[in-house]
Short mmCIF file of C-alpha atoms in Angstrom, two decimals:
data_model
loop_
_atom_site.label_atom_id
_atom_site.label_comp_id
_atom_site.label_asym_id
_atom_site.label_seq_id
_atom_site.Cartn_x
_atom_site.Cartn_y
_atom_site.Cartn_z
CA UNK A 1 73.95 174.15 78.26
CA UNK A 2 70.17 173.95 79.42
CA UNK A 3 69.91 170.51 80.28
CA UNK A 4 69.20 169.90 84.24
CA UNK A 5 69.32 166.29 85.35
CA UNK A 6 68.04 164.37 87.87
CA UNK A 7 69.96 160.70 88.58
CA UNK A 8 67.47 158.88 91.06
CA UNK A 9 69.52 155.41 92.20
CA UNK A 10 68.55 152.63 95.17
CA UNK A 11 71.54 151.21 97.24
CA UNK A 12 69.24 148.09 99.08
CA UNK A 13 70.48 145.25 97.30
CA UNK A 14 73.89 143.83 96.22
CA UNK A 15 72.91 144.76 92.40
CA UNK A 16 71.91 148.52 93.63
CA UNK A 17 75.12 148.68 95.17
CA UNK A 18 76.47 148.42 92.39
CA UNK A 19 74.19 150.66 90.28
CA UNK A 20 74.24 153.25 92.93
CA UNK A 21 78.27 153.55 92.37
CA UNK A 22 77.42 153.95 88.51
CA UNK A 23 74.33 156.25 89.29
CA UNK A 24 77.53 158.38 91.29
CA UNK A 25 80.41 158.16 88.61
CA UNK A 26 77.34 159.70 85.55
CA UNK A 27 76.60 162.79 88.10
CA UNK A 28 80.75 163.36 88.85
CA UNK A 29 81.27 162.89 85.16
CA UNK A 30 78.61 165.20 83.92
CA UNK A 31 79.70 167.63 86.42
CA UNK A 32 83.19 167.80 86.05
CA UNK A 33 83.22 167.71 82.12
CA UNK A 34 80.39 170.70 82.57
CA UNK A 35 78.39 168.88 79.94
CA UNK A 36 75.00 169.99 82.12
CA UNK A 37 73.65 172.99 83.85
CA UNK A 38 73.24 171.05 87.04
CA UNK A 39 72.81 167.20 87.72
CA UNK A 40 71.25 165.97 91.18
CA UNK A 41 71.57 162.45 92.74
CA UNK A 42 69.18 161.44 95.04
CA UNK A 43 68.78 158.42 96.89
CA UNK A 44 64.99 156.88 95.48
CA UNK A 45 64.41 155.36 98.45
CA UNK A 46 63.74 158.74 100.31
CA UNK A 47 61.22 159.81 98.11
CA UNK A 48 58.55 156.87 97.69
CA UNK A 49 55.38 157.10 95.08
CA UNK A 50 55.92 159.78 93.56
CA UNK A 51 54.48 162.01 96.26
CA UNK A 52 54.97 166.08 96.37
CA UNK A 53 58.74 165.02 97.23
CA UNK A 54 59.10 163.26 94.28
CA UNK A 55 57.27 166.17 92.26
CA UNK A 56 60.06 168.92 94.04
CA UNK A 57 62.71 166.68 92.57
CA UNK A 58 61.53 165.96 88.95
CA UNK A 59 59.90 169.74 88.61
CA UNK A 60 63.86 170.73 88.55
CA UNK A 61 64.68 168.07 85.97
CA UNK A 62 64.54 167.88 82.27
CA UNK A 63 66.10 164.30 82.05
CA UNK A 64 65.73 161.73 84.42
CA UNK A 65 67.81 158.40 85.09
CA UNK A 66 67.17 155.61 86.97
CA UNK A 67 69.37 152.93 88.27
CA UNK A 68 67.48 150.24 90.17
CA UNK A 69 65.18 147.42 90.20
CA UNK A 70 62.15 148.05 88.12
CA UNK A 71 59.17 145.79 87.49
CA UNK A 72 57.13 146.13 83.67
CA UNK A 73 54.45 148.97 85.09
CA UNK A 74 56.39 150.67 87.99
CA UNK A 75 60.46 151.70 89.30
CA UNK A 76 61.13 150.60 92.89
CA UNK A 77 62.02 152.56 95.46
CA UNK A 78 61.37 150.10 98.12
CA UNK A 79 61.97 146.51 98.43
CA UNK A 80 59.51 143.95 99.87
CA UNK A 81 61.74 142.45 102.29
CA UNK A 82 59.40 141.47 105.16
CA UNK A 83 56.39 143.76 103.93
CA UNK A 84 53.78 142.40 101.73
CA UNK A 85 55.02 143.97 98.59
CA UNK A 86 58.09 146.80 97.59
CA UNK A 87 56.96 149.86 97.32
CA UNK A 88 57.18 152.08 93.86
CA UNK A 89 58.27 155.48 93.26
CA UNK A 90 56.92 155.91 89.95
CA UNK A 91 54.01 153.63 88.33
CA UNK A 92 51.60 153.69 85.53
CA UNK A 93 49.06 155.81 87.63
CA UNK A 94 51.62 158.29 89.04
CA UNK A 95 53.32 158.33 85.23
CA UNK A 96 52.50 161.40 84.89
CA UNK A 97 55.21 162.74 87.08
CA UNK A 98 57.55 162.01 84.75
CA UNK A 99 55.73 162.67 81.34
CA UNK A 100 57.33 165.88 79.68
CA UNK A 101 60.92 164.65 81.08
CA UNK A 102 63.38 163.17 79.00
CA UNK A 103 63.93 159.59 80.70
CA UNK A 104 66.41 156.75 81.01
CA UNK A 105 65.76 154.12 83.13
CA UNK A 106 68.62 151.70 83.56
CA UNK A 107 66.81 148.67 85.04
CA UNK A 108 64.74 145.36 84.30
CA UNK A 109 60.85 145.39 82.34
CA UNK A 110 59.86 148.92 82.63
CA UNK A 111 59.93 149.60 78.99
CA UNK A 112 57.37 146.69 78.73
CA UNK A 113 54.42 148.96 80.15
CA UNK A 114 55.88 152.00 82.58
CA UNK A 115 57.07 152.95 78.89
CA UNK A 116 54.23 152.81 76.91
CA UNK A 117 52.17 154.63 79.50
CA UNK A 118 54.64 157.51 79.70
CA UNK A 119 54.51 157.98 75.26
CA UNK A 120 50.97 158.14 75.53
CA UNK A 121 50.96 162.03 75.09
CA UNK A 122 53.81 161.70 72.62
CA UNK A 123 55.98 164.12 74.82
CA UNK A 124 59.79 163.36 75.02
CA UNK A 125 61.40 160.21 75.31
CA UNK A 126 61.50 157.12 77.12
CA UNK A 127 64.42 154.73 77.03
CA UNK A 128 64.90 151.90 78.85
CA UNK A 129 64.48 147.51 78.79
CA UNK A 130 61.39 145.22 78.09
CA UNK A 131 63.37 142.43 79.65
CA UNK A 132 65.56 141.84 82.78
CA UNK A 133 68.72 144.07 82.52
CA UNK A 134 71.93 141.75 84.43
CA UNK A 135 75.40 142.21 84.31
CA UNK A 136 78.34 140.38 85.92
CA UNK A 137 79.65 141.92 89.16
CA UNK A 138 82.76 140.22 88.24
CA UNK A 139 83.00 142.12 85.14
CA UNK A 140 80.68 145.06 85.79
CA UNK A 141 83.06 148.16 84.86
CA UNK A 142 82.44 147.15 81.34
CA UNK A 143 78.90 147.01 81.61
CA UNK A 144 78.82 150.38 83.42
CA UNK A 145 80.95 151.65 80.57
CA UNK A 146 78.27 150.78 78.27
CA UNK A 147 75.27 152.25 80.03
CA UNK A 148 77.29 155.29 80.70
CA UNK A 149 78.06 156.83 77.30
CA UNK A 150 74.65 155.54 76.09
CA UNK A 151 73.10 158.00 79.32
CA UNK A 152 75.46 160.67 78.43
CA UNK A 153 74.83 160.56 74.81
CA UNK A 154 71.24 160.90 75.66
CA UNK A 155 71.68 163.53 78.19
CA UNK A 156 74.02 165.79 75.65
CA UNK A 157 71.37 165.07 73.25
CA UNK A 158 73.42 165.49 70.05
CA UNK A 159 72.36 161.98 68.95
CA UNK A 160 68.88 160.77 67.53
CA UNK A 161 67.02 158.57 70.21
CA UNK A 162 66.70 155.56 67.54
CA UNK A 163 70.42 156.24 67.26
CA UNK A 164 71.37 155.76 70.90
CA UNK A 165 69.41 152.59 70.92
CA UNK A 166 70.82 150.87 67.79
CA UNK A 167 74.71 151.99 69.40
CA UNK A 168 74.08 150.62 73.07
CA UNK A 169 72.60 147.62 71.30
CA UNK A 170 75.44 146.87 69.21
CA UNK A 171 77.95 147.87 71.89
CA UNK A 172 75.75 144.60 74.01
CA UNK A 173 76.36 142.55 70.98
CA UNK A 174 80.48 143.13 71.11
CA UNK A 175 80.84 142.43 74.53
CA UNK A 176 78.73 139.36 73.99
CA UNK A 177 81.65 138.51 71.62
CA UNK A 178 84.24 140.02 74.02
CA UNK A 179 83.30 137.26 76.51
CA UNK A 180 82.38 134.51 74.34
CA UNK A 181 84.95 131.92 72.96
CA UNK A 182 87.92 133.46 71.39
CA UNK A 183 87.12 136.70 72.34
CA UNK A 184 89.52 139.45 74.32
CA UNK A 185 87.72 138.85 77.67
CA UNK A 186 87.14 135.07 77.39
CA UNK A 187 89.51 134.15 80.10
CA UNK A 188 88.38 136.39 82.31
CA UNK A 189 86.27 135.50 85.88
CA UNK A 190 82.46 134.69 85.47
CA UNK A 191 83.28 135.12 81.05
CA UNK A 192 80.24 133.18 79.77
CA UNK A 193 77.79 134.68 82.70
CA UNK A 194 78.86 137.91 81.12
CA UNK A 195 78.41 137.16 77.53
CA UNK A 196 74.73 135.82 78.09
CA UNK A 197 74.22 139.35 80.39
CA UNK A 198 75.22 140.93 77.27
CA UNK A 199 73.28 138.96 74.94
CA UNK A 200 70.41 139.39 76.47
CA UNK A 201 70.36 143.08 77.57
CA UNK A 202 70.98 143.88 73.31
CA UNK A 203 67.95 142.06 73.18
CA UNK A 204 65.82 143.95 75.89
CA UNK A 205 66.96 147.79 75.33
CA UNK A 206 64.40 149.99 73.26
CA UNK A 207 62.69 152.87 73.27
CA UNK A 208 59.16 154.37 73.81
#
């Protein structure tokens, strides 16, 4: 039991919020099932650009999750709000912060060109979306669910990469049917917002 992870979330927003609470449930769950050596959850918006903070934090790591809003080249660890642009903690120049690291990132486009940047020296992994990643607040236990066991089954590392991928992506395409028409969760509040979350997050998640 080597692994030592670091789960960096953002609580700005009500969609952080929300991923902040899942960012909190992965470290208590890792924990308490001893599945990891240690786990750390730090609040991303403390440590900005991956400065020498950032580099204290990820030296300690050998996986690395994100939950927050990310653009295609960078993770955000500020928003813009009333300044003329958010602020990242990690980007394509700073990537190298986080090369060598085994890495999830649970939010929108950074697989698109964050990812790319990270493989370039072929070390360790990089999974995360190419598109927008949404879910229903409504409904959004069942897409935490989802994200969960894929981070934990990447974490525990017992599981091919490729593997992980093809299971969240089929577990996106059953809850699309879960919510759709006829399906177990139809009725349910906010139903077809759900299903087209779904839909499209199978579409987005990948690897680098």
């Amino acid at each position: 039991m080597s692994n030592h992870v670091v789960v960096l979330s953002t609580q700005y927003d009500n969609p952080t919020y929300y991923l902040h609470e899942w960012a909190a449930k992965l470290r208590d769950d890792l924990l308490a099932s001893k599945a990891v050596a240690s786990c750390l959850l730090v609040d991303a918006t403390t440590l900005c650009h991956a400065g020498s903070t950032f580099s204290d934090v990820a030296d300690r790591a050998s996986h690395i999750v994100f939950y927050g809003h990310g653009e295609a080249d960078k993770w955000l660890a500020l928003p813009k709000a009333l300044a003329s642009t958010a602020f990242p903690l990690v980007d394509v120049p700073s990537v190298s912060k986080i090369q060598g690291k085994h890495v999830y990132a649970a939010c929108c486009f950074s697989l698109k060109t964050l990812g790319p940047a990270f493989s370039v020296g072929g070390l360790k992994d990089f999974v995360g979306y190419d598109r927008a990643f949404n879910f229903s607040v409504h409904q959004q236990e069942e897409f935490r669910r989802i994200v969960h066991y894929s981070v934990r089954d990447f974490i525990l590392g017992k599981k091919p990469v490729a593997q992980i991928v093809k299971e969240q992506r089929d577990a996106w395409h059953q809850l699309e049917l879960a919510f759709s028409k006829g399906g177990m969760f139809a009725n349910l509040l906010d139903a077809s917002f759900a299903a087209s979350c779904a839909r499209s997050n199978a579409g987005a998640i990948g690897n680098a």
